[in-house]
Amino acid sequence: MPTSPPTPKAVASPTALERRERRLVGLPAPAVPGRGWFSSALHRPTTWLLVVFFPLCVFLLWRVYLMFRVQTITSVAQATEKAGQRMEPTVGQFNEAVVKCAQLAAISLAIGLFLYFLIDRIHRTGFLLKVICVFWGGAVAVYFAVFVNSWVAALLGDSANDESASTKAAIYVAPFVEEFAKATVLILLAILVRRRLVSAIQVVTLAGLSAMSFAATENITYYLKTYVSAAMVYGQDPTSALRAMFLQRGLLTWWGHPLFTTCTAIGVAFAMRNRSKWVRVVAPLAGYLCAATLHMLFNGSSLFFGDDAGAAMTFLLIFGASGVIGLLIRYFIHLRSEGRLVGQRLADFVREGWLDPRDPHVFSGFFRRVKLLLAALLRGPRTLIATVRIQRAMIELAYLRASVTWGTVDEAGQLRSRELLAIIRDARGTGLSETDGLHIKPTNWTLRNIRAALGRLIARLRPRRSPGSTPPLAPPPTGTPVMPPSPQAGQPVGAGRRWG
């Protein structure tokens, strides 16, 4: 029977070699004694990523806005000139259209963000990583795709006068450029914060967030061209044209970009779980080629069906429904396999005497973890924080053990395992870790106790008077005051009056 795991303070300070080994396999650096939070933040790569990345995204969005403002105004002026009268929208009209189109694009983006936040259930991805992927897809990937697509279209022909050049670029060039731009963030995160991406669902979630943000910005450009063009041409209803475009791109075919980028994400996730260098290179490349091929079929459907827009839309709906249903089936199968994986790897620590025998059963089930969180929420913030720490440490411990089994993490994972076991042991006294016999509602939550607690809360919120203060005097009555009669001579003041 091994000795009890040491507390985090008792773990010896790692040497420079140990820190390097943990950094090479993507494990977090241990806490350095005497280093404050500010100094620790300066040594984190995510801190410098924030300092450089978000201002860069704002700048790139501004550049994209300027490019599309020039392109939209120029294309509308040329289209109206061909119709007989040149009409060029002003910058104010363009900005007004941007606000209106961005509101419609935000609807599809909100639906996609909600769905991807919902499927990230097993080992939740950090909120910062999700925000980074959203900004990457909406700013960096869009700028890169616009720049490269415009350059290639210019090589193929004058895109302003040659419609076939734009069609060729959209079918044969744009899929490869856009899929590369959206998925690059996955490769960067797999290199910089590999230890945080332990599940394939996490990688798929980040890819979907990047793709949804990319689609939202791209939809704004399509909405702008449709709305501004219809507004400048006499006899067309811009609102109806914008609604038709929103129905087509924002509601019926919103799944396109997330579905394609998911193929690349599956390849990246497969590579992260394999120790073969050959597989780590081929798997992401195969996923990328699959994504680009599907994207090419999507863009080429209009060219294949010609003027039959109904047949093209029917093909896209069947194509998208098949892909989404297939991914959902694979998702639920993966949920079950990931739960079994967590239970099996935690059972290794039970056999070694580090964990309780019930831990693999409790923490391998999604609904059992939700029950613990709900019960902890009703028992106060301290219990909730400790319960969250236990669950996160358990899941990370299971996937760390799995990485050691797969051969992707070497002996450097042993020190991290001891730290996680120490976190679990310290948090058990406050947090919840057993569902057997646990009631979500605390037993002391009776109607009488709830009323008493509410009374104490109201008494705390009620303002208190400072010691020695007197209550404020009532304001004098309005109207003409009535003065009491003056006392008679020789009669003491107050004599003759009846009190009580």
Coordinates of C-alpha atoms in Angstrom, one line a residue:
M1 CA 0.0 0.0 0.0
P2 CA 1.7 3.2 -1.1
T3 CA 2.0 6.2 1.1
S4 CA -0.6 9.0 0.8
P5 CA 0.1 11.5 -2.0
P6 CA 2.0 14.6 -0.9
T7 CA 0.3 17.9 -0.8
P8 CA 1.2 20.5 -3.5
K9 CA 3.4 22.3 -1.0
A10 CA 5.3 19.1 -0.1
V11 CA 6.2 18.3 -3.7
A12 CA 9.8 19.0 -4.2
S13 CA 10.8 21.8 -6.6
P14 CA 11.6 20.3 -10.0
T15 CA 14.9 20.9 -11.6
A16 CA 15.5 22.7 -14.9
L17 CA 15.7 19.3 -16.6
E18 CA 12.4 18.2 -15.2
R19 CA 10.7 21.5 -16.2
R20 CA 12.1 21.1 -19.8
E21 CA 10.8 17.5 -20.0
R22 CA 7.3 18.6 -18.9
R23 CA 7.4 21.4 -21.4
L24 CA 8.3 19.1 -24.3
V25 CA 5.4 16.8 -23.7
G26 CA 2.9 19.7 -23.2
L27 CA 2.5 19.4 -19.4
P28 CA 1.9 22.5 -17.3
A29 CA 4.9 24.0 -15.5
P30 CA 4.9 23.4 -11.8
A31 CA 4.5 26.3 -9.4
V32 CA 7.8 27.9 -8.5
P33 CA 8.1 28.7 -4.8
G34 CA 8.2 32.5 -4.1
R35 CA 6.9 33.5 -7.5
G36 CA 3.7 35.7 -7.4
W37 CA 0.8 35.6 -9.7
F38 CA 2.1 38.5 -11.8
S39 CA 5.4 36.9 -12.3
S40 CA 3.7 33.5 -13.1
A41 CA 1.5 35.3 -15.6
L42 CA 4.5 36.7 -17.4
H43 CA 5.9 33.2 -17.9
R44 CA 2.7 31.8 -19.4
P45 CA 2.5 31.7 -23.2
T46 CA -1.2 32.5 -23.2
T47 CA -0.5 35.9 -21.5
W48 CA 1.7 37.0 -24.4
L49 CA -0.7 35.5 -26.8
L50 CA -3.4 37.8 -25.4
V51 CA -1.2 40.9 -25.5
V52 CA -0.4 40.4 -29.2
F53 CA -3.3 38.5 -30.6
F54 CA -6.4 40.5 -29.7
P55 CA -5.0 43.9 -30.9
L56 CA -4.0 42.1 -34.1
C57 CA -7.5 40.8 -34.6
V58 CA -8.9 44.3 -34.2
F59 CA -6.5 45.6 -36.8
L60 CA -7.2 42.8 -39.2
L61 CA -11.0 43.3 -38.9
W62 CA -10.5 47.0 -39.7
R63 CA -8.5 46.0 -42.8
V64 CA -11.2 43.6 -43.9
Y65 CA -13.8 46.3 -43.4
L66 CA -11.8 48.8 -45.6
M67 CA -11.2 46.2 -48.3
F68 CA -14.9 45.1 -48.5
R69 CA -16.0 48.7 -48.4
V70 CA -14.0 49.5 -51.5
Q71 CA -15.0 46.3 -53.3
T72 CA -18.7 46.7 -52.5
I73 CA -19.0 50.3 -53.5
T74 CA -17.0 49.6 -56.7
S75 CA -19.0 46.5 -57.7
V76 CA -22.3 48.2 -57.0
A77 CA -21.3 51.3 -59.1
Q78 CA -20.3 49.0 -62.0
A79 CA -23.5 47.0 -61.8
T80 CA -25.7 50.1 -61.8
E81 CA -23.7 51.6 -64.6
K82 CA -24.4 48.5 -66.8
A83 CA -28.1 48.9 -65.9
G84 CA -28.2 52.4 -67.4
Q85 CA -27.5 54.8 -64.5
R86 CA -24.4 54.8 -62.3
M87 CA -25.3 54.8 -58.6
E88 CA -22.5 54.8 -56.0
P89 CA -23.4 54.3 -52.3
T90 CA -21.9 56.6 -49.8
V91 CA -19.8 55.6 -46.8
G92 CA -22.6 56.4 -44.5
Q93 CA -25.0 54.2 -46.4
F94 CA -22.5 51.4 -46.4
N95 CA -22.0 51.6 -42.6
E96 CA -25.7 51.5 -42.1
A97 CA -25.9 48.4 -44.2
V98 CA -23.0 46.8 -42.2
V99 CA -24.9 47.2 -39.0
K100 CA -28.1 45.7 -40.4
C101 CA -26.2 42.8 -42.0
A102 CA -24.1 42.1 -38.9
Q103 CA -27.3 41.7 -36.8
L104 CA -28.5 38.9 -39.1
A105 CA -25.0 37.2 -39.1
A106 CA -25.0 37.4 -35.3
I107 CA -28.1 35.1 -35.2
S108 CA -26.4 32.3 -37.0
L109 CA -23.2 32.8 -34.9
A110 CA -25.1 32.7 -31.6
I111 CA -26.8 29.5 -32.6
G112 CA -23.5 27.9 -33.6
L113 CA -21.7 29.1 -30.4
F114 CA -24.5 27.7 -28.2
L115 CA -24.4 24.3 -29.9
Y116 CA -20.6 23.9 -29.7
F117 CA -20.5 25.1 -26.1
L118 CA -23.2 22.4 -25.4
I119 CA -21.3 19.5 -27.0
D120 CA -18.1 20.3 -25.0
R121 CA -19.1 18.2 -22.1
I122 CA -16.5 15.6 -21.1
H123 CA -13.4 17.6 -20.4
R124 CA -14.4 21.2 -21.0
T125 CA -12.0 23.4 -23.0
G126 CA -10.8 26.5 -21.4
F127 CA -12.9 29.6 -22.1
L128 CA -9.8 31.5 -23.2
L129 CA -9.1 28.9 -25.9
K130 CA -12.6 29.2 -27.2
V131 CA -12.4 33.0 -27.4
I132 CA -9.1 32.7 -29.3
C133 CA -10.6 30.4 -31.8
V134 CA -13.6 32.7 -32.3
F135 CA -11.4 35.7 -32.9
W136 CA -9.1 33.7 -35.2
G137 CA -11.9 32.5 -37.4
G138 CA -13.6 35.9 -37.6
A139 CA -10.5 38.0 -38.1
V140 CA -7.2 36.2 -38.9
A141 CA -8.7 33.5 -41.1
V142 CA -11.0 35.9 -43.0
Y143 CA -8.2 38.3 -43.7
F144 CA -5.8 35.6 -44.9
A145 CA -8.5 34.0 -47.1
V146 CA -9.6 37.4 -48.6
F147 CA -6.0 38.3 -49.4
V148 CA -5.0 35.0 -51.0
N149 CA -8.3 34.5 -52.9
S150 CA -8.0 38.0 -54.4
W151 CA -4.4 37.4 -55.4
V152 CA -5.2 34.1 -57.0
A153 CA -8.3 35.5 -58.8
A154 CA -6.2 38.3 -60.2
L155 CA -3.8 35.7 -61.6
L156 CA -6.6 33.8 -63.2
G157 CA -8.1 36.9 -64.7
D158 CA -9.6 40.3 -64.0
S159 CA -12.2 39.3 -61.4
A160 CA -14.0 42.6 -61.8
N161 CA -14.7 42.0 -65.5
D162 CA -14.3 38.3 -65.9
E163 CA -17.0 36.4 -64.0
S164 CA -15.4 33.0 -64.9
A165 CA -12.3 34.0 -63.0
S166 CA -14.3 34.5 -59.8
T167 CA -16.1 31.2 -60.3
K168 CA -12.9 29.2 -60.8
A169 CA -11.3 30.8 -57.8
A170 CA -14.4 30.0 -55.6
I171 CA -14.5 26.3 -56.7
Y172 CA -10.8 25.3 -57.1
V173 CA -8.9 27.8 -54.9
A174 CA -11.1 29.1 -52.1
P175 CA -11.8 25.6 -50.4
F176 CA -8.1 24.9 -49.9
V177 CA -7.3 28.5 -48.8
E178 CA -10.2 28.8 -46.4
E179 CA -9.9 25.4 -44.8
F180 CA -6.2 26.0 -44.2
A181 CA -6.9 29.4 -42.7
K182 CA -9.6 28.1 -40.3
A183 CA -7.6 25.0 -39.2
T184 CA -4.3 26.7 -38.6
V185 CA -5.3 27.7 -35.1
L186 CA -5.7 24.0 -34.2
I187 CA -2.1 23.2 -35.1
L188 CA -0.9 26.2 -33.2
L189 CA -2.9 25.3 -30.1
A190 CA -1.8 21.6 -30.3
I191 CA 1.8 22.9 -30.2
L192 CA 1.5 25.6 -27.5
V193 CA -1.1 24.1 -25.1
R194 CA -1.1 20.4 -26.0
R195 CA -1.9 19.2 -22.5
R196 CA -5.3 21.2 -22.5
L197 CA -6.5 19.3 -25.6
V198 CA -6.9 15.8 -24.3
S199 CA -10.2 14.8 -26.0
A200 CA -11.2 14.7 -29.7
I201 CA -14.4 16.6 -28.7
Q202 CA -12.3 19.5 -27.5
V203 CA -10.5 19.8 -30.8
V204 CA -13.8 19.5 -32.8
T205 CA -15.3 22.2 -30.6
L206 CA -12.5 24.6 -31.2
A207 CA -12.6 23.9 -34.9
G208 CA -16.3 24.5 -35.0
L209 CA -16.0 27.8 -33.2
S210 CA -13.4 29.0 -35.6
A211 CA -15.5 27.9 -38.6
M212 CA -18.7 29.5 -37.2
S213 CA -16.9 32.8 -36.7
F214 CA -15.4 32.7 -40.2
A215 CA -18.9 31.9 -41.6
A216 CA -20.4 34.9 -39.8
T217 CA -17.9 37.4 -41.2
E218 CA -18.2 35.8 -44.7
N219 CA -22.0 36.0 -44.5
I220 CA -21.8 39.7 -43.7
T221 CA -20.0 40.3 -47.0
Y222 CA -22.6 38.4 -48.9
Y223 CA -25.5 40.2 -47.1
L224 CA -23.8 43.5 -47.9
K225 CA -23.5 42.9 -51.6
T226 CA -27.1 41.8 -51.8
Y227 CA -28.6 44.6 -49.7
V228 CA -26.6 47.5 -51.1
S229 CA -27.0 46.3 -54.7
A230 CA -30.8 46.0 -54.3
A231 CA -31.0 49.4 -52.6
M232 CA -29.2 51.1 -55.5
V233 CA -31.4 49.6 -58.2
Y234 CA -34.8 51.1 -58.8
G235 CA -37.7 48.7 -58.4
Q236 CA -36.0 46.2 -56.1
D237 CA -36.8 45.6 -52.4
P238 CA -33.5 45.5 -50.5
T239 CA -35.2 44.0 -47.4
S240 CA -36.7 41.1 -49.2
A241 CA -33.5 40.4 -51.0
L242 CA -31.6 40.4 -47.7
R243 CA -34.1 38.1 -46.1
A244 CA -33.8 35.6 -49.0
M245 CA -30.0 35.6 -48.7
F246 CA -30.2 35.2 -44.9
L247 CA -32.6 32.2 -45.4
Q248 CA -30.2 30.6 -47.8
R249 CA -26.8 31.2 -46.1
G250 CA -27.7 31.9 -42.5
L251 CA -30.4 29.2 -41.9
L252 CA -30.3 26.5 -44.6
T253 CA -26.6 26.1 -45.2
W254 CA -25.1 27.4 -42.0
W255 CA -23.6 24.0 -41.3
G256 CA -21.1 24.2 -44.3
H257 CA -18.0 25.6 -42.7
P258 CA -18.3 23.8 -39.4
L259 CA -18.8 20.5 -41.1
F260 CA -15.8 20.9 -43.4
T261 CA -13.4 22.1 -40.6
T262 CA -14.5 19.2 -38.4
C263 CA -12.8 16.8 -40.9
T264 CA -9.5 18.6 -40.2
A265 CA -10.1 18.6 -36.5
I266 CA -10.6 14.8 -36.5
G267 CA -7.3 14.3 -38.2
V268 CA -5.5 16.6 -35.7
A269 CA -7.1 14.8 -32.7
F270 CA -6.1 11.4 -34.1
A271 CA -2.5 12.7 -34.6
M272 CA -2.4 14.0 -31.0
R273 CA -3.2 10.5 -29.6
N274 CA -0.6 8.7 -31.7
R275 CA 3.1 8.5 -31.1
S276 CA 4.1 7.7 -34.6
K277 CA 5.7 10.8 -36.3
W278 CA 4.4 9.6 -39.7
V279 CA 0.8 9.4 -38.4
R280 CA 1.2 12.8 -36.8
V281 CA 1.9 14.3 -40.2
V282 CA -0.4 12.3 -42.4
A283 CA -3.5 12.4 -40.2
P284 CA -4.0 16.2 -40.2
L285 CA -3.1 16.4 -43.9
A286 CA -5.7 13.7 -44.7
G287 CA -8.4 15.5 -42.7
Y288 CA -7.5 18.8 -44.4
L289 CA -7.8 17.3 -47.9
C290 CA -11.1 15.7 -47.0
A291 CA -12.4 19.1 -45.7
A292 CA -11.2 20.9 -48.9
T293 CA -12.9 18.3 -51.1
L294 CA -16.2 18.6 -49.4
H295 CA -15.9 22.3 -49.5
M296 CA -15.2 22.1 -53.3
L297 CA -18.3 20.0 -53.8
F298 CA -20.4 22.5 -51.8
N299 CA -19.1 25.5 -53.9
G300 CA -19.4 23.6 -57.2
S301 CA -23.0 22.5 -56.7
S302 CA -24.3 25.8 -58.3
L303 CA -22.1 25.2 -61.4
F304 CA -23.1 21.6 -61.7
F305 CA -26.9 22.2 -61.5
G306 CA -26.7 25.4 -63.5
D307 CA -29.8 27.6 -63.3
D308 CA -31.8 25.0 -61.4
A309 CA -31.5 26.6 -58.0
G310 CA -34.1 24.3 -56.4
A311 CA -32.2 21.2 -57.3
A312 CA -28.9 22.7 -56.1
M313 CA -30.5 23.6 -52.7
T314 CA -32.0 20.1 -52.4
F315 CA -28.6 18.5 -53.0
L316 CA -27.0 20.8 -50.4
L317 CA -29.7 20.0 -47.8
I318 CA -29.3 16.3 -48.3
F319 CA -25.6 16.6 -48.3
G320 CA -25.5 18.6 -45.1
A321 CA -28.1 16.5 -43.3
S322 CA -26.2 13.4 -44.0
G323 CA -23.0 14.9 -42.7
V324 CA -24.5 16.4 -39.6
I325 CA -26.4 13.2 -38.7
G326 CA -23.3 11.1 -39.2
L327 CA -21.3 13.4 -36.9
L328 CA -24.0 13.3 -34.2
I329 CA -24.0 9.5 -34.2
R330 CA -20.3 9.5 -34.0
Y331 CA -20.4 12.1 -31.2
F332 CA -22.7 9.9 -28.9
I333 CA -20.6 6.8 -29.6
H334 CA -17.5 8.8 -28.7
L335 CA -19.1 10.0 -25.5
R336 CA -19.6 6.4 -24.4
S337 CA -16.0 5.4 -25.3
E338 CA -14.6 8.5 -23.5
G339 CA -16.5 7.6 -20.4
R340 CA -15.1 4.1 -20.5
L341 CA -11.7 5.5 -21.0
V342 CA -11.9 7.7 -17.9
G343 CA -13.2 4.8 -15.8
Q344 CA -10.4 2.4 -17.0
R345 CA -7.6 4.9 -16.4
L346 CA -8.9 5.9 -13.0
A347 CA -9.1 2.2 -12.1
D348 CA -5.4 2.1 -12.5
F349 CA -5.0 4.5 -9.6
V350 CA -7.5 2.5 -7.5
R351 CA -5.4 -0.6 -7.9
E352 CA -2.4 1.3 -6.7
G353 CA -4.3 2.6 -3.7
W354 CA -4.3 6.3 -4.6
L355 CA -8.1 6.7 -5.2
D356 CA -11.3 5.4 -3.7
P357 CA -12.9 2.3 -5.3
R358 CA -16.0 4.3 -6.2
D359 CA -14.1 7.1 -8.0
P360 CA -14.0 5.4 -11.5
H361 CA -17.7 4.7 -11.5
V362 CA -18.7 8.2 -10.2
F363 CA -16.5 10.3 -12.5
S364 CA -16.8 8.3 -15.7
G365 CA -20.5 9.1 -16.0
F366 CA -21.6 12.5 -17.3
F367 CA -24.9 12.6 -15.4
R368 CA -23.3 11.6 -12.2
R369 CA -20.8 14.5 -12.5
V370 CA -23.7 16.9 -13.2
K371 CA -25.5 15.6 -10.1
L372 CA -22.4 16.4 -8.0
L373 CA -22.2 19.9 -9.4
L374 CA -25.9 20.6 -8.8
A375 CA -25.7 19.4 -5.3
A376 CA -22.5 21.4 -4.6
L377 CA -24.2 24.5 -6.1
L378 CA -26.9 24.3 -3.4
R379 CA -24.4 23.8 -0.6
G380 CA -22.4 27.1 -1.1
P381 CA -19.6 28.5 -3.1
R382 CA -16.8 26.7 -1.2
T383 CA -18.3 23.3 -1.8
L384 CA -18.9 24.1 -5.5
I385 CA -15.3 25.3 -6.0
A386 CA -13.9 22.2 -4.3
T387 CA -16.2 19.9 -6.3
V388 CA -15.1 21.6 -9.6
R389 CA -11.5 21.2 -8.6
I390 CA -12.0 17.5 -7.9
Q391 CA -13.7 16.8 -11.2
R392 CA -11.2 18.7 -13.3
A393 CA -8.3 16.9 -11.5
M394 CA -10.0 13.5 -12.0
I395 CA -10.5 14.0 -15.7
E396 CA -7.1 15.4 -16.3
L397 CA -5.6 12.5 -14.3
A398 CA -7.4 10.0 -16.4
Y399 CA -6.3 11.5 -19.7
L400 CA -2.8 11.9 -18.5
R401 CA -2.7 8.2 -17.6
A402 CA -4.1 7.5 -21.0
S403 CA -1.4 9.6 -22.7
V404 CA 1.3 7.7 -20.7
T405 CA -0.3 4.4 -21.9
W406 CA -0.4 5.6 -25.5
G407 CA 3.3 6.6 -25.3
T408 CA 2.7 10.3 -26.0
V409 CA 3.8 11.4 -22.5
D410 CA 6.9 9.9 -20.8
E411 CA 8.0 9.8 -17.2
A412 CA 7.5 13.6 -16.9
G413 CA 3.8 12.8 -16.3
Q414 CA 4.5 11.1 -13.0
L415 CA 5.2 14.4 -11.2
R416 CA 2.0 15.9 -12.6
S417 CA 0.0 12.9 -11.5
R418 CA 1.3 13.4 -8.0
E419 CA 0.2 17.0 -8.1
L420 CA -3.3 16.1 -9.3
L421 CA -3.7 13.4 -6.6
A422 CA -2.7 16.0 -4.0
I423 CA -5.3 18.4 -5.3
I424 CA -8.0 15.7 -5.1
R425 CA -7.0 14.7 -1.6
D426 CA -7.1 18.3 -0.3
A427 CA -10.4 19.1 -2.0
R428 CA -12.3 16.0 -0.8
G429 CA -12.9 17.4 2.7
T430 CA -14.9 20.3 1.2
G431 CA -16.1 19.1 -2.1
L432 CA -18.5 16.3 -3.1
S433 CA -17.2 13.1 -4.7
E434 CA -19.8 10.5 -4.0
T435 CA -23.3 10.2 -5.6
D436 CA -24.5 7.2 -3.6
G437 CA -27.2 8.4 -1.2
L438 CA -26.6 12.0 -2.2
H439 CA -29.6 14.3 -2.5
I440 CA -29.4 17.3 -4.7
K441 CA -31.4 19.4 -2.2
P442 CA -29.7 19.6 1.2
T443 CA -31.5 17.9 4.0
N444 CA -31.6 21.1 6.1
W445 CA -33.5 22.9 3.3
T446 CA -36.9 22.9 5.1
L447 CA -39.5 25.6 4.7
R448 CA -38.9 26.8 8.2
N449 CA -35.1 27.1 7.7
I450 CA -35.6 28.8 4.3
R451 CA -37.8 31.4 6.0
A452 CA -35.3 31.9 8.7
A453 CA -32.5 32.3 6.2
L454 CA -34.5 34.8 4.2
G455 CA -35.2 36.8 7.4
R456 CA -31.5 36.9 8.3
L457 CA -30.7 38.0 4.8
I458 CA -33.3 40.8 4.9
A459 CA -32.0 41.9 8.3
R460 CA -28.4 42.1 6.8
L461 CA -29.6 44.1 3.8
R462 CA -31.7 46.5 6.0
P463 CA -29.7 49.7 6.8
R464 CA -28.5 49.9 10.4
R465 CA -28.5 53.1 12.5
S466 CA -25.2 54.2 13.9
P467 CA -24.9 54.1 17.7
G468 CA -26.2 57.2 19.4
S469 CA -28.2 58.5 16.4
T470 CA -31.7 59.7 16.9
P471 CA -34.5 59.0 14.5
P472 CA -35.3 61.9 12.2
L473 CA -38.1 64.3 13.2
A474 CA -41.3 64.2 11.3
P475 CA -41.7 67.1 8.9
P476 CA -44.0 70.0 10.0
P477 CA -47.6 69.8 8.7
T478 CA -48.5 71.9 5.7
G479 CA -50.9 74.8 6.0
T480 CA -51.4 77.5 8.6
P481 CA -49.9 76.4 12.0
V482 CA -52.2 76.5 15.0
M483 CA -50.4 78.0 18.0
P484 CA -51.4 76.8 21.5
P485 CA -52.9 79.5 23.8
S486 CA -50.4 81.4 25.9
P487 CA -50.5 80.7 29.6
Q488 CA -52.3 83.2 31.9
A489 CA -50.4 85.4 34.3
G490 CA -49.4 83.6 37.5
Q491 CA -50.1 80.2 36.0
P492 CA -47.2 77.9 35.5
V493 CA -46.5 76.6 32.0
G494 CA -48.4 73.4 31.3
A495 CA -50.8 73.9 34.1
G496 CA -54.4 73.0 33.3
R497 CA -53.5 70.7 30.5
R498 CA -54.5 67.1 30.6
W499 CA -51.8 64.5 29.7
G500 CA -52.4 61.0 28.7

